[in-house]
mmCIF file of C-alpha atoms in Angstrom:
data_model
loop_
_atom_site.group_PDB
_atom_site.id
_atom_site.type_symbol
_atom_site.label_atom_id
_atom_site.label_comp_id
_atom_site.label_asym_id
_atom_site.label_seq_id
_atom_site.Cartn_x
_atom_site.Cartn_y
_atom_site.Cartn_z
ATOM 1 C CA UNK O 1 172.340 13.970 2.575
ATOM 2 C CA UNK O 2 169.617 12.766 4.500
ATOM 3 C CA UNK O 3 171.578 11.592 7.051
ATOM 4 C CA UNK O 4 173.013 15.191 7.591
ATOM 5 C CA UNK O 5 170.236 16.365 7.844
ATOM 6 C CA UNK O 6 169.158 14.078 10.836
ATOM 7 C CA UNK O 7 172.085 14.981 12.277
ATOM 8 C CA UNK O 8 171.516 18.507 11.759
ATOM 9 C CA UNK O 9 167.703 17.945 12.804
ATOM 10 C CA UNK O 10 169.288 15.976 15.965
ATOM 11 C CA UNK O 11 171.820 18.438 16.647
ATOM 12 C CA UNK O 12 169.149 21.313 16.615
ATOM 13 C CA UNK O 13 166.581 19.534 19.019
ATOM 14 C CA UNK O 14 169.732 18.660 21.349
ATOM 15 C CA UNK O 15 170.630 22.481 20.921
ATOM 16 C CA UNK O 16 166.954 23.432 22.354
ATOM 17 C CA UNK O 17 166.986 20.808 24.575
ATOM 18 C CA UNK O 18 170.027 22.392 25.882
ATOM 19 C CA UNK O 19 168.502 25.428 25.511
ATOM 20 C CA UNK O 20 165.119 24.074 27.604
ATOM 21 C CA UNK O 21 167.394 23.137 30.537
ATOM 22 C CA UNK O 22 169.563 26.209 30.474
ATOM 23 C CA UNK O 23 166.462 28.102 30.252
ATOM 24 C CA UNK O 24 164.908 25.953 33.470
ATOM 25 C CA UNK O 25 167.988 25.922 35.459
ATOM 26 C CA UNK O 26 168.155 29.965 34.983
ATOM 27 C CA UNK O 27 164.780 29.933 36.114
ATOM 28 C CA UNK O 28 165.171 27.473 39.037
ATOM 29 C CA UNK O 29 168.682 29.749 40.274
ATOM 30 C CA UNK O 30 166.740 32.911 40.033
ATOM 31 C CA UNK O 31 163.726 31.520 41.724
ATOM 32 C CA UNK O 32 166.350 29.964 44.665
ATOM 33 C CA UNK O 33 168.007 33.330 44.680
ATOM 34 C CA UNK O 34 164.603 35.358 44.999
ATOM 35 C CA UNK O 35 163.713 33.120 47.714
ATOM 36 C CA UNK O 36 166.760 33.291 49.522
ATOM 37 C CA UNK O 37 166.935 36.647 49.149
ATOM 38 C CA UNK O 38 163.365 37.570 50.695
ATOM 39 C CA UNK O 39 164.926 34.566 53.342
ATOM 40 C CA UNK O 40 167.250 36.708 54.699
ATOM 41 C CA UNK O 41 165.131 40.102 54.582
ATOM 42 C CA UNK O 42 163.049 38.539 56.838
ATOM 43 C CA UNK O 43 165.712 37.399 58.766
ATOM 44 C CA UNK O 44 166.550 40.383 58.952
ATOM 45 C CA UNK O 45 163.788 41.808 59.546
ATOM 46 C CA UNK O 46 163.458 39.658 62.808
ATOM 47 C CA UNK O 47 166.444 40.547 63.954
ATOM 48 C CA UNK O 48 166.012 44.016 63.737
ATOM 49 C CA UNK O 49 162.654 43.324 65.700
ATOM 50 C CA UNK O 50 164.434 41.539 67.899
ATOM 51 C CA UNK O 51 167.120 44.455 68.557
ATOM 52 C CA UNK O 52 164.713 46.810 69.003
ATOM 53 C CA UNK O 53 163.060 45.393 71.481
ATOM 54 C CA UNK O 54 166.281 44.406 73.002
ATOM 55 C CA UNK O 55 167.277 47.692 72.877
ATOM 56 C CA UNK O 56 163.869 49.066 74.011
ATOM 57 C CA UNK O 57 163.953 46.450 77.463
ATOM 58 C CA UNK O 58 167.496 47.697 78.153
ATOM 59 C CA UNK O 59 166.519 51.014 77.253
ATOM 60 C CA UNK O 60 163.875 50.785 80.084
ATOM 61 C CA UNK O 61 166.077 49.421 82.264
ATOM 62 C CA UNK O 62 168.626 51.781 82.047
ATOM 63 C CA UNK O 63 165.951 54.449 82.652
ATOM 64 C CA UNK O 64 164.159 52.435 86.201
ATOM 65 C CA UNK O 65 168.012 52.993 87.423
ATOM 66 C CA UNK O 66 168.397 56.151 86.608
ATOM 67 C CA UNK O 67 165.272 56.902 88.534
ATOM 68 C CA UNK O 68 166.516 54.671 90.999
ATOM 69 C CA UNK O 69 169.276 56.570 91.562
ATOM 70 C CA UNK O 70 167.644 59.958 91.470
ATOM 71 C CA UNK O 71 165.640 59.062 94.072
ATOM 72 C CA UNK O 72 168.189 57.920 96.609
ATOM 73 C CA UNK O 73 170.352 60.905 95.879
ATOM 74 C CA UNK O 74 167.258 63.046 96.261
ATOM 75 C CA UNK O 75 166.796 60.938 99.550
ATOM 76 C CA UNK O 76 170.623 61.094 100.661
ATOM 77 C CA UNK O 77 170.749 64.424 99.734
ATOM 78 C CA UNK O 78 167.735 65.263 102.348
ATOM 79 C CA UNK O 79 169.140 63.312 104.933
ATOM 80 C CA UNK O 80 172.637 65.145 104.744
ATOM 81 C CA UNK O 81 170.211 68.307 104.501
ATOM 82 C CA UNK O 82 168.400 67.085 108.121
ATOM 83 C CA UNK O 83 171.801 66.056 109.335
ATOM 84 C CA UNK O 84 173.544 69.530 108.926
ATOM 85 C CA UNK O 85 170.538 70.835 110.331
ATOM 86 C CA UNK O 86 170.805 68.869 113.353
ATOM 87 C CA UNK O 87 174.440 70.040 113.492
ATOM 88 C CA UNK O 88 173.635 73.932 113.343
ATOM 89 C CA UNK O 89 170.802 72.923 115.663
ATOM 90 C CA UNK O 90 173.275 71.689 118.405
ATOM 91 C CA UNK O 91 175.705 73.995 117.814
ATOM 92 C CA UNK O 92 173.389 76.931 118.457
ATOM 93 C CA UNK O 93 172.046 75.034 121.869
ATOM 94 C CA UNK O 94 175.606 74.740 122.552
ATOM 95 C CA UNK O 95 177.121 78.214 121.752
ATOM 96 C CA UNK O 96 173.693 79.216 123.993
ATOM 97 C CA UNK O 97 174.856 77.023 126.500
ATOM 98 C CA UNK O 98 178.434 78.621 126.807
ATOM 99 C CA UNK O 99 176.846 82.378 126.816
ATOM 100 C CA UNK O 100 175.128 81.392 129.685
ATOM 101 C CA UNK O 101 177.690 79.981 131.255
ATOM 102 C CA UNK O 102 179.987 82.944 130.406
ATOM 103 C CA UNK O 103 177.100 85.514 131.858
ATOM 104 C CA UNK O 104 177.094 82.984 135.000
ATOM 105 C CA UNK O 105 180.911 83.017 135.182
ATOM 106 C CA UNK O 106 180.929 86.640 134.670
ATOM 107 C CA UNK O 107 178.267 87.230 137.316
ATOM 108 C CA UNK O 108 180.213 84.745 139.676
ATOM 109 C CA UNK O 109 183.523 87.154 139.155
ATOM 110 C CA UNK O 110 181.450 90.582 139.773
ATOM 111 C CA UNK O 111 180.303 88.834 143.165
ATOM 112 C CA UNK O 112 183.603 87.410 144.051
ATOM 113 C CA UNK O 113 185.030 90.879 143.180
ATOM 114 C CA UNK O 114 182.392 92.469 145.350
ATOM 115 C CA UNK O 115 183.054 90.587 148.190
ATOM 116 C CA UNK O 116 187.041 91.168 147.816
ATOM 117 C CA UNK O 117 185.763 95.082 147.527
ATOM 118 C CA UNK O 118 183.819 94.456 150.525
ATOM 119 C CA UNK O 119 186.011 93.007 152.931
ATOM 120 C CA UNK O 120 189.274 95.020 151.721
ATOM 121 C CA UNK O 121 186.547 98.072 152.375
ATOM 122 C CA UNK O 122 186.284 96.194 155.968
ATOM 123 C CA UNK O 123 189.321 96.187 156.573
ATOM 124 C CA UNK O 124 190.790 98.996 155.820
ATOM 125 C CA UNK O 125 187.942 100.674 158.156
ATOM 126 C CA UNK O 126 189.267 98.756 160.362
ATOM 127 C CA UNK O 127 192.983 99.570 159.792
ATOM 128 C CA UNK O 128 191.778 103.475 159.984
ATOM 129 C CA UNK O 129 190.224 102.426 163.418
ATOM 130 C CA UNK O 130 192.939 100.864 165.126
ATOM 131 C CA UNK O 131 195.221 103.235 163.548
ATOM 132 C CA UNK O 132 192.848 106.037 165.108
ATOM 133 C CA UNK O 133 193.008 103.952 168.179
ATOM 134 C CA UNK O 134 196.251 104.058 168.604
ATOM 135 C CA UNK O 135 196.956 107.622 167.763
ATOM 136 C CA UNK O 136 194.861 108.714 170.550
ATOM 137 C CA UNK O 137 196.040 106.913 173.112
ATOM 138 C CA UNK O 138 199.456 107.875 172.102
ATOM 139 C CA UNK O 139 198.289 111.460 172.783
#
């Protein structure tokens, strides 16, 4: 009997060794896990950093191009403004240009006319003459 109960003495202590070591390795595992576990939230946590200020830079960058671009369409958009200016610009000196040289043209036809007026004028006084010439030495 006394040798049962050593074994049952032996068996308990094994039983809370067991116990001990389950106990320690729970303990070890959930201290590993906690530790991982804050590990990767602060992994995490950097990389989430780190993608905001990614996103921030390109964020930035995106917005300098933007401007970029504002500001050379603002700029294009003035030049084709002066350009079609210069355009109506010569057109009006040349549509000036071709009134005047219409009213010249014009002016050049009224004296040609004139002169045709003038000379037919001529000579038809002088057709009357010789006509009248003629008629009276006929009589």
């Amino acid at each position: 009997e006394q040798h049962w109960e050593q074994a049952q003495l032996t068996a308990r202590q094994h039983q809370q060794e067991i116990d001990e070591l389950k106990h320690a390795w729970e303990t070890e595992v959930s201290e590993q896990k906690a530790h991982m576990e804050e590990e990767q939230a602060s992994k995490i946590e950097g990389l989430k950093l780190e993608w905001e200020q990614e996103s921030q830079r390109r964020l930035e960058e995106l917005q300098q191009r933007l401007t970029e671009k504002q500001t050379e369409l603002q700029g294009s958009r003035h030049q084709e403004l002066q350009r079609l200016e210069e355009e109506l610009s010569r057109a009006r000196t040349d549509r000036e240009k071709a009134t005047r040289a219409l009213e010249e043209l014009e002016a050049s036809h009224r004296d040609v006319l004139q002169d045709l007026e003038d000379r037919l004028s001529r000579e038809h006084a002088l057709q009357l003459q010789e006509l009248g010439t003629k008629t009276s030495q006929t009589e």
